[in-house]
Tab-separated table of C-alpha atoms in Angstrom:
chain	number	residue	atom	x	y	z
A	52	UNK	CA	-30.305	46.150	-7.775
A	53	UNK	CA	-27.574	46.085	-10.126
A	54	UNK	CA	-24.194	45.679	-8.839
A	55	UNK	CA	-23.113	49.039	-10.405
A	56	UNK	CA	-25.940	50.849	-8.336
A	57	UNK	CA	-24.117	49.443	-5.238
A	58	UNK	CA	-20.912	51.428	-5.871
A	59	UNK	CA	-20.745	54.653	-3.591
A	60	UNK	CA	-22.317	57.672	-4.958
A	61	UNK	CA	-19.632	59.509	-4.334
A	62	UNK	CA	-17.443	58.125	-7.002
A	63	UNK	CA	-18.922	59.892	-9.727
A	64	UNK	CA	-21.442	62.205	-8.151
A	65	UNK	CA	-18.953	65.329	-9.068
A	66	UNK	CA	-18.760	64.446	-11.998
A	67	UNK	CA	-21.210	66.169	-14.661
A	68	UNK	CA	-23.649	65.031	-17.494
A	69	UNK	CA	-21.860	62.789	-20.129
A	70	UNK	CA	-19.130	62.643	-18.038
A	71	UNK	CA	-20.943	61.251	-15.185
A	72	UNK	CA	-22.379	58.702	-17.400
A	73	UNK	CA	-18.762	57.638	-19.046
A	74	UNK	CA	-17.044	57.183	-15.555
A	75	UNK	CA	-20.507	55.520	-14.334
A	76	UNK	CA	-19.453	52.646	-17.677
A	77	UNK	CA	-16.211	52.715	-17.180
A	78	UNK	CA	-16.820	51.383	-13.107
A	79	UNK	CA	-19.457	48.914	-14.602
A	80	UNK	CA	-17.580	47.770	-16.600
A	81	UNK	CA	-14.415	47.415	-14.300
A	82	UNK	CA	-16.952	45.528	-11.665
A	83	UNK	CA	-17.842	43.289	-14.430
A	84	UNK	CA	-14.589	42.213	-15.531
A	85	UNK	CA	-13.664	41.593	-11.577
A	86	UNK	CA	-16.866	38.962	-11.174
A	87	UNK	CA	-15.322	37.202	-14.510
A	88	UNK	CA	-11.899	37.116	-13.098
A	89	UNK	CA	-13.215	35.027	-9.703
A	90	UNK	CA	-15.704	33.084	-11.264
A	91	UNK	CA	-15.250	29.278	-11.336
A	92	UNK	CA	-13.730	28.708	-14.974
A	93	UNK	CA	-15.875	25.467	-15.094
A	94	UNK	CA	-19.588	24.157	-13.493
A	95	UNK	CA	-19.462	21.307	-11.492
A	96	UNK	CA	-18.547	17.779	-13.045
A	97	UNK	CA	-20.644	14.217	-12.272
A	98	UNK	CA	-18.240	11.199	-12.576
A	99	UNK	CA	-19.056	8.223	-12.923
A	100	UNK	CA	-16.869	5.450	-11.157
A	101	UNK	CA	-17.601	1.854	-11.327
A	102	UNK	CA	-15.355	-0.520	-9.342
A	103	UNK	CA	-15.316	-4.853	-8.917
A	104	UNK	CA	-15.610	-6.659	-6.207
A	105	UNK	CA	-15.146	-5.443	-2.381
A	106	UNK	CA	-15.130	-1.063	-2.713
A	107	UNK	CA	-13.580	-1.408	1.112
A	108	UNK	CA	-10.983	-3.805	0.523
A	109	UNK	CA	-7.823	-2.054	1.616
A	110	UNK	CA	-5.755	-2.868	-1.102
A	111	UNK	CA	-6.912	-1.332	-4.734
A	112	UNK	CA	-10.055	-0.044	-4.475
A	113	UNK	CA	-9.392	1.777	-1.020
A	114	UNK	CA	-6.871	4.134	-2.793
A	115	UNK	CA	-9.727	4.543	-5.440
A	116	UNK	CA	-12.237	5.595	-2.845
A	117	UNK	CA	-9.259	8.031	-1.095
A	118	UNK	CA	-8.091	9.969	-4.174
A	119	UNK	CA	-11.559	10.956	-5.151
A	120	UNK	CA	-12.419	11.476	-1.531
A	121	UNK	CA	-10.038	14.613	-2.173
A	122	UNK	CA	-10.928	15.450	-5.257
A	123	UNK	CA	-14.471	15.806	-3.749
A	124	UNK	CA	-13.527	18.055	-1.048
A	125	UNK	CA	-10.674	20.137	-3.130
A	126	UNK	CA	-12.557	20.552	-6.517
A	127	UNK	CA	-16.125	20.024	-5.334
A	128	UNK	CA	-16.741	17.390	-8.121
A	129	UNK	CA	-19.580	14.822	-7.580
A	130	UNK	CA	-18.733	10.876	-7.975
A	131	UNK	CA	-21.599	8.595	-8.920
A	132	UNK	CA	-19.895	5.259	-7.584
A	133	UNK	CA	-21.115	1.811	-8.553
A	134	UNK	CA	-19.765	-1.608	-7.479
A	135	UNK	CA	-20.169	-4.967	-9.482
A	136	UNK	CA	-19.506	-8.382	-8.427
A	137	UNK	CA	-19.229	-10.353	-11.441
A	138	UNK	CA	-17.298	-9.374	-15.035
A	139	UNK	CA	-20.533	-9.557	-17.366
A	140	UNK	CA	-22.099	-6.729	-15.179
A	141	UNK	CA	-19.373	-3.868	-16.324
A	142	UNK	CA	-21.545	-3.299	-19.497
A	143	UNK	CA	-24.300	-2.536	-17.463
A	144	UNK	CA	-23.001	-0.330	-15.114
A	145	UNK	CA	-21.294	1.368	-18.451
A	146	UNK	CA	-25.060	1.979	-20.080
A	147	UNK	CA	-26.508	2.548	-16.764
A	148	UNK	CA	-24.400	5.740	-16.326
A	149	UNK	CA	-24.220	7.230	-19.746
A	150	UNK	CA	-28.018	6.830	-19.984
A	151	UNK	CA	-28.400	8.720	-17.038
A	152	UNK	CA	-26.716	11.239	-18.655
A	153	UNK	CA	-22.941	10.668	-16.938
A	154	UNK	CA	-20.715	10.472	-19.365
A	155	UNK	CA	-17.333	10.820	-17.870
A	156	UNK	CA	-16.198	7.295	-16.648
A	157	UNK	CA	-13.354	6.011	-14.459
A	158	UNK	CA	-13.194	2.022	-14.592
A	159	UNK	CA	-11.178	0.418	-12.407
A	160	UNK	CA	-9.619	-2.710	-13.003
A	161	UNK	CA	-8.687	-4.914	-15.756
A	162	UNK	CA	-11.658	-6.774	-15.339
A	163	UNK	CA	-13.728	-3.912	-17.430
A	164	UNK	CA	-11.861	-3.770	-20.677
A	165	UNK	CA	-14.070	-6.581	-22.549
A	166	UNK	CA	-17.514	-4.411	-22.089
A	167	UNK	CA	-15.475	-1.181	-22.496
A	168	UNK	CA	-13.912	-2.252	-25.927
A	169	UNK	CA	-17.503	-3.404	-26.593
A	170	UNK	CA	-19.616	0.001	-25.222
A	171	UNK	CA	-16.887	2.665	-26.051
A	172	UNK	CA	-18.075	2.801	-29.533
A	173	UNK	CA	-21.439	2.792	-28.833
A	174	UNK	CA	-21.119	6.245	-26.691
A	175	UNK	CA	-18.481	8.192	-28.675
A	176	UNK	CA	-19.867	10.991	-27.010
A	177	UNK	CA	-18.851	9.833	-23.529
A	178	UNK	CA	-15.113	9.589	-22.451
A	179	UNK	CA	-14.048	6.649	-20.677
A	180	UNK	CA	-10.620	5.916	-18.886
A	181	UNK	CA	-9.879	2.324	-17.535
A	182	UNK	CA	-7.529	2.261	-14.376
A	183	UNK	CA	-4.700	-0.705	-14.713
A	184	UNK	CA	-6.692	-1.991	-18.567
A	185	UNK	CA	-5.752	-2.037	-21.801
A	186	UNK	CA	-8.283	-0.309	-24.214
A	187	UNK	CA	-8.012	1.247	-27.568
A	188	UNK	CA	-11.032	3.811	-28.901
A	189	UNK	CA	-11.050	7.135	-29.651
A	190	UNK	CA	-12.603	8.580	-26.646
A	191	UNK	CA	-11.151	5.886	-24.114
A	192	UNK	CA	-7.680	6.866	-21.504
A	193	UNK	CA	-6.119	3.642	-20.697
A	194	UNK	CA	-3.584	3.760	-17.705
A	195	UNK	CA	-1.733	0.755	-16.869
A	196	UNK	CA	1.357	-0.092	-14.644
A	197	UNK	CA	4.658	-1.970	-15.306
A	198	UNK	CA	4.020	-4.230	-12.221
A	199	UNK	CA	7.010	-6.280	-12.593
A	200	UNK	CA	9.382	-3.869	-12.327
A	201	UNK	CA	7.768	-3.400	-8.590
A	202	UNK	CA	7.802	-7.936	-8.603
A	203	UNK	CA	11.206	-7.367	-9.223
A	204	UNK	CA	12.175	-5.112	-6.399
A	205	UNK	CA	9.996	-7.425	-3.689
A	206	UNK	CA	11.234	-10.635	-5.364
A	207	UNK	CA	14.965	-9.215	-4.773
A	208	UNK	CA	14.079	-8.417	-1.093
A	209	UNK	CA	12.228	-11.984	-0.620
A	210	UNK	CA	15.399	-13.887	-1.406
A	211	UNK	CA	17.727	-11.789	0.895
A	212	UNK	CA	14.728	-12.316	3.879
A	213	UNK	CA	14.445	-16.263	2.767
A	214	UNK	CA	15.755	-18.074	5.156
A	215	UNK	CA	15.067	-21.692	3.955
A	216	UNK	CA	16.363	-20.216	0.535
A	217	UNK	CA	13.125	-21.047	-1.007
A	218	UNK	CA	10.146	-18.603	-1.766
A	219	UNK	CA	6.849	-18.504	-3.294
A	220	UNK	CA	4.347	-16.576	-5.467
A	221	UNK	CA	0.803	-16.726	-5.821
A	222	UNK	CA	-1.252	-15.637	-8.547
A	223	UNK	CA	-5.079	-15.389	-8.646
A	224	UNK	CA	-5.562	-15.838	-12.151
A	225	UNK	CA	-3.251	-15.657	-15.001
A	226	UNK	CA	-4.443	-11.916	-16.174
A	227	UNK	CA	-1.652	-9.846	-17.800
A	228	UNK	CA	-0.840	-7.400	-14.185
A	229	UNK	CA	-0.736	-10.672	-11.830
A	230	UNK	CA	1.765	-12.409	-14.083
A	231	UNK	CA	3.871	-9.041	-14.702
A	232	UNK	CA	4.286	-9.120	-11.016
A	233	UNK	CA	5.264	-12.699	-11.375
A	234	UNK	CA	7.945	-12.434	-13.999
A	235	UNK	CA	9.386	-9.396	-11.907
A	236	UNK	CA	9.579	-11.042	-9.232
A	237	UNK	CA	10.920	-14.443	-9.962
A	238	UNK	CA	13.453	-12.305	-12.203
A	239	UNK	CA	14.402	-9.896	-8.549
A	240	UNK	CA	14.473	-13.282	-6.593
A	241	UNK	CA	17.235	-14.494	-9.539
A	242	UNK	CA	18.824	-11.110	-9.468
A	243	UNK	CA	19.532	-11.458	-5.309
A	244	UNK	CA	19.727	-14.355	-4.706
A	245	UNK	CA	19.105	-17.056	-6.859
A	246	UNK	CA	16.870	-20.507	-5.644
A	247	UNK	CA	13.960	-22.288	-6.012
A	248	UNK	CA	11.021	-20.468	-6.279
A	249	UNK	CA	7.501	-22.058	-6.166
A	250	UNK	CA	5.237	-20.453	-8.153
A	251	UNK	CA	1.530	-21.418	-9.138
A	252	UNK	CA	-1.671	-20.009	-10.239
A	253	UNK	CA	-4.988	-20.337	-7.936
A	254	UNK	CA	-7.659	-20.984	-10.445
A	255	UNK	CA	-8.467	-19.946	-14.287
A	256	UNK	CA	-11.140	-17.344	-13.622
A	257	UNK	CA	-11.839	-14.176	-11.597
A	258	UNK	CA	-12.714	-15.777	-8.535
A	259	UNK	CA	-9.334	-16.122	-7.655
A	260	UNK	CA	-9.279	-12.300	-6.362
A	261	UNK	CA	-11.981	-12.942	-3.800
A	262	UNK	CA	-11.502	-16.729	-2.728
A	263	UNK	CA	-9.629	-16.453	0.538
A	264	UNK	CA	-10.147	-19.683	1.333
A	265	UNK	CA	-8.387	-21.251	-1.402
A	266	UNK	CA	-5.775	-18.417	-1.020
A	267	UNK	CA	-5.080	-19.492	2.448
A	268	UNK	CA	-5.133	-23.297	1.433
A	269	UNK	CA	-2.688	-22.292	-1.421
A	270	UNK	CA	-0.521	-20.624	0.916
A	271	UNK	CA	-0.188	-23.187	3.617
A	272	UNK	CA	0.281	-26.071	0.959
A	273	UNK	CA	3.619	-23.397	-0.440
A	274	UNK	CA	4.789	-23.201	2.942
A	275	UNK	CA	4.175	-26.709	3.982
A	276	UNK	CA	6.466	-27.427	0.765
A	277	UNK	CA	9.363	-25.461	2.025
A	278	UNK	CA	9.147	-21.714	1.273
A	279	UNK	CA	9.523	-19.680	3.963
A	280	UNK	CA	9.051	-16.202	2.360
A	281	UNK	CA	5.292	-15.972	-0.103
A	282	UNK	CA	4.084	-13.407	-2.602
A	283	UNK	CA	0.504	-13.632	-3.014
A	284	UNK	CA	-1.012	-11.034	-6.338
A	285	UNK	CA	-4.567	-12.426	-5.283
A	286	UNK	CA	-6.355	-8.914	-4.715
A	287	UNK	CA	-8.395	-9.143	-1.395
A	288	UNK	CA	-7.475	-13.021	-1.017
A	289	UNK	CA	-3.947	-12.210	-0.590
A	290	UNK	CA	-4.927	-10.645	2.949
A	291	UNK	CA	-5.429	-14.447	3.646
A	292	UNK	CA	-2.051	-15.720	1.878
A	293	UNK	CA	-0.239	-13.505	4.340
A	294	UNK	CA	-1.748	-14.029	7.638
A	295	UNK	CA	-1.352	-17.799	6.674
A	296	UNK	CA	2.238	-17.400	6.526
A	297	UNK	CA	2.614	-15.348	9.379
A	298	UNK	CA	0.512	-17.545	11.641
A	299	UNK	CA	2.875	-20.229	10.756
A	300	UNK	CA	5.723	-18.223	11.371
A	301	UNK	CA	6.493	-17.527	8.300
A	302	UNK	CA	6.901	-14.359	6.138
A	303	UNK	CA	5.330	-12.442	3.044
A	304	UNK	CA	5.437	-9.547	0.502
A	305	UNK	CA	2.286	-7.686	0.597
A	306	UNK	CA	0.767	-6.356	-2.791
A	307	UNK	CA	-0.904	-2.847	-4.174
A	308	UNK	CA	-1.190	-0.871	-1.108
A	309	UNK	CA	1.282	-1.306	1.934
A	310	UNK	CA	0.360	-4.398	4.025
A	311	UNK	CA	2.996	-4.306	6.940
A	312	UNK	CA	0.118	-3.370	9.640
A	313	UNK	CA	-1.529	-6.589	8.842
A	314	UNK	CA	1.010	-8.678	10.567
A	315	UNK	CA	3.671	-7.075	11.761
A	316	UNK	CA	6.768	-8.512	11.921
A	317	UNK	CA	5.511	-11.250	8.808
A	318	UNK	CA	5.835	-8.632	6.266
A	319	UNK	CA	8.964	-8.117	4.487
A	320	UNK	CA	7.551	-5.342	1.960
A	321	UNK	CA	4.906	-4.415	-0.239
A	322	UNK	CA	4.865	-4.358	-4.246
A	323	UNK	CA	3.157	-0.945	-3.727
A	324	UNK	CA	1.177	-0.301	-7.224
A	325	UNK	CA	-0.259	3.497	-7.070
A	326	UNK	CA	-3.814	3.187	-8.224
A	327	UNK	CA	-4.185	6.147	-6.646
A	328	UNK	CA	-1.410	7.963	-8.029
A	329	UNK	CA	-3.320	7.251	-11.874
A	330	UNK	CA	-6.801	7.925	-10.640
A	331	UNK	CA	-5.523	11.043	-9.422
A	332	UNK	CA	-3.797	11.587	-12.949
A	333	UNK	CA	-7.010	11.080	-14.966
A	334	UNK	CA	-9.621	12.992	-12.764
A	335	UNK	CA	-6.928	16.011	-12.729
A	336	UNK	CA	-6.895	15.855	-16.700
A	337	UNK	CA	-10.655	15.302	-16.919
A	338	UNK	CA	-11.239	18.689	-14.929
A	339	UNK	CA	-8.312	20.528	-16.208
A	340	UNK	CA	-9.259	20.165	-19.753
A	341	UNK	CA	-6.443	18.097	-20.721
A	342	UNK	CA	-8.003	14.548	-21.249
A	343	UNK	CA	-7.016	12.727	-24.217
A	344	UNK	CA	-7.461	9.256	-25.666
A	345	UNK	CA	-4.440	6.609	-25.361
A	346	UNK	CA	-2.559	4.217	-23.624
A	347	UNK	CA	0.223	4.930	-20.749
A	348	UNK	CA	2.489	3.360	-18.905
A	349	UNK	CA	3.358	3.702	-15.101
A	350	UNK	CA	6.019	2.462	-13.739
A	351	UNK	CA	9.002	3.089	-10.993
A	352	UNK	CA	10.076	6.441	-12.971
A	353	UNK	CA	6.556	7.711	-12.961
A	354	UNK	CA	5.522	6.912	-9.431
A	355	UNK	CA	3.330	3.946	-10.674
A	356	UNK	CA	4.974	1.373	-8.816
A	357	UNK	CA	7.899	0.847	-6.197
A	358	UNK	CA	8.425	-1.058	-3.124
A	359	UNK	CA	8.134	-0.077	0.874
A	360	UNK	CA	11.513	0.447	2.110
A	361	UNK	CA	9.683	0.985	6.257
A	362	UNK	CA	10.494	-1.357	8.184
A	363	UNK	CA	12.188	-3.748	5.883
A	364	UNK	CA	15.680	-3.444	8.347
A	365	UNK	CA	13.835	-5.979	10.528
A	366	UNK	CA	14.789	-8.495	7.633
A	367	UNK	CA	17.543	-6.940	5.575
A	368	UNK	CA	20.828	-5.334	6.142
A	369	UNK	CA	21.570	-1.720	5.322
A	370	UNK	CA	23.813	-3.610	1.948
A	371	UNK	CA	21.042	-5.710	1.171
A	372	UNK	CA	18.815	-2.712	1.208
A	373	UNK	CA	21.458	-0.593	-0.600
A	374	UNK	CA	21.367	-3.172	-3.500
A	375	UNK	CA	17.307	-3.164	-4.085
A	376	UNK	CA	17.825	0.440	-4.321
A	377	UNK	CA	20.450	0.492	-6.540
A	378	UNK	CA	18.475	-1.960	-9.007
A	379	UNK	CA	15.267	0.901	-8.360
A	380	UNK	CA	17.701	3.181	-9.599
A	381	UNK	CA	18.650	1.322	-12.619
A	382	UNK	CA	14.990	0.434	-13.631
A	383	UNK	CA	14.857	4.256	-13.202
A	384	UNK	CA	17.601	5.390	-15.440
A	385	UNK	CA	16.688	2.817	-17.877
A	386	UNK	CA	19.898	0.058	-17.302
A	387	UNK	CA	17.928	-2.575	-16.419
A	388	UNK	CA	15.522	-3.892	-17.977
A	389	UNK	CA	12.940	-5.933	-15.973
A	390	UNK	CA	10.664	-8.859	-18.436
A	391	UNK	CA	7.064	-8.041	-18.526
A	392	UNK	CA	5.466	-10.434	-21.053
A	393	UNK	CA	4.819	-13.927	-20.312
A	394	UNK	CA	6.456	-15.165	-23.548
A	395	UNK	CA	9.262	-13.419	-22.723
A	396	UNK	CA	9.361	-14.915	-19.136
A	397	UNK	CA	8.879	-18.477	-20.364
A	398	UNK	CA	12.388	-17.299	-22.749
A	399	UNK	CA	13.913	-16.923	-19.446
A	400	UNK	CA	12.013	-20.047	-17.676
A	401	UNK	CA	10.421	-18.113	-15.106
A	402	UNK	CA	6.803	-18.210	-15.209
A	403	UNK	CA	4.625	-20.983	-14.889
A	404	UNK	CA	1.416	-22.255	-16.669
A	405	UNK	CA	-1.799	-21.781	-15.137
A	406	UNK	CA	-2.470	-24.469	-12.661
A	407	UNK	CA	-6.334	-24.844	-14.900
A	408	UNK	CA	-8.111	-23.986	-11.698
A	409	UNK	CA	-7.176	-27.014	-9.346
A	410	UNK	CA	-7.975	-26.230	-6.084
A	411	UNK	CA	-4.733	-27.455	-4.547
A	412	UNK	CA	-3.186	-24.673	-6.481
A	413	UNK	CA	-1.115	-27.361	-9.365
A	414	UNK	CA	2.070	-28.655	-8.799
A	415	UNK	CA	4.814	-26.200	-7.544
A	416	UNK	CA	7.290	-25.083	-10.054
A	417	UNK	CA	11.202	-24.452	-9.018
A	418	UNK	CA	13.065	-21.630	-11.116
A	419	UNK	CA	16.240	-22.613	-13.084
């Protein structure tokens, strides 16, 4: 039955011959334009989402898993999720997907953009976008973060908190986001503050992110050498960094997501970088219809990055406090200028060389 025959009879029952048939079109016609009007404007999207290392690891991934989580339950959109352990299985995972017929792609991590500068070309008919990479193709979104303006920010709020007047940071491996939150920071700490700051490199290739053993040996060695506030950029091994310094009674700057509830009372703040904030920036393009190729930027002005003000009065005074925010606001505006690029940084003489993977961590480098 048609939905026209469901209208009451009575609508155009007095009305005769060709005028009961024009007012019987004109309601059809009416009810037709209704079901148009409250119809879904688009069917239901697959996505494809292929992550490295631990999904659950409560730092980067974990805001992955929550912003699609919503997207799920808002939009009704369907994620195909895939996790890989080592960097030569992205392009894999990449032609595992589009074969399948899944051809809209959220990568996260840096660790991708080798096989998706390689595969992009091969599938121009699939769109890609790479969360915290750098990738140029035509049918490839690349969103990455100005991480040291957030190092900069924590590093200003570790030197206030230092008591010893001597802090650390800990990279996993030198990839271009670990040492932007290294130059920012060393550059905050100099801003405060300035002192020695110990700063070193945990080995030359990804296992860095995942070895929380040598993070923890790393950490205690820093410590052991004198700094009394760390900064560990080591992924899921800087969990390990940090309870390190707070079991010896020490203090540390979380990274990515805020860390305070993993030792109270150890953690000064958190170099909060919003992966979630740019996966929820892509997928809301991708299903809006407003996807495009290219390379952006997030930082403190776009809600990329910042730092976690809660519960950082256990360390700092209100004027302390007052400063960092003052700097935010001048990162904001666009009067200060934090140094992202490693040659740059060495300019300034505040980032070390890679330690080449010693598992001591290499020798500790003070700041000018």
């Amino acid at each position: 039955m048609s939905k026209c025959q469901l209208l009451p009879h009575s609508l155009w029952r007095d009305y005769p011959g060709n005028a009961h048939r024009s007012m019987r079109s004109v309601l059809c016609l009416f009810l037709l334009a209704c079901c148009l009007l409250v119809s879904p404007a688009r069917a239901v999207t697959d996505f494809g989402v292929i992550y490295s290392g631990q999904k659950d690891d409560r730092v980067f991934n974990s805001m992955v898993v929550s912003a699609i989580g919503r997207f799920e339950y808002q939009d009704k959109v369907n994620f195909r999720q895939r996790v890989i352990v080592e960097q030569q299985d992205s392009a894999d995972a990449i032609r595992a997907f589009v074969e399948r017929g899944i051809t809209t792609l959220v990568l996260v991590g840096f660790i991708h953009e080798q096989a998706l500068q390689e595969m992009a070309p091969r599938y121009p008919h699939a769109r890609f976008t790479i969360i915290d990479g750098n990738v140029t193709a035509s049918n490839v979104r690349a969103i990455r973060f100005r991480e040291q303006e957030a190092g900069f920010l924590a590093g200003m709020a570790a030197a206030y908190a230092s008591r010893a007047a001597r802090v650390g940071f800990i990279g996993a491996v030198a990839t271009p986001p670990v040492q932007r939150f290294g130059c920012g920071f060393i550059q905050g700490v100099k801003q405060a503050r300035p002192m020695p700051v110990l700063a070193r490199y945990m080995t030359t290739n990804m296992d860095g992110f995942r070895d929380r053993r040598l993070a923890r040996n790393v950490a205690s060695d820093m410590l052991a050498e004198g700094a009394d506030v760390i900064f560990p950029a080591a992924g899921l091994a800087s969990r390990d960094a940090l309870l390190a310094a707070a079991q010896a009674g020490k203090y540390g700057i979380g990274v990515d997501s805020d860390q305070e509830d993993l030792a109270p009372g150890h953690i000064v703040t958190t170099a909060v970088k919003r992966i979630d904030v740019a996966v929820t920036v892509a997928l809301r393009e991708l299903i809006d219809g407003t996807w495009k190729p290219g390379n952006i930027e997030m930082g403190i002005a776009e809600g990329g990055v910042d730092w976690v003000r809660t519960g950082a009065d256990r360390f700092l005074s209100e004027q302390q406090i007052s400063a960092i925010e003052a700097a935010k606001a001048k990162i904001t505006a666009g009067r200060l200028k934090v140094v992202a690029r490693e040659p740059a940084c060495e300019q300034h003489g505040v980032i070390p060389e890679p330690s080449g993977g010693r598992s001591d961590g290499g020798p500790s480098i003070p700041s000018p």
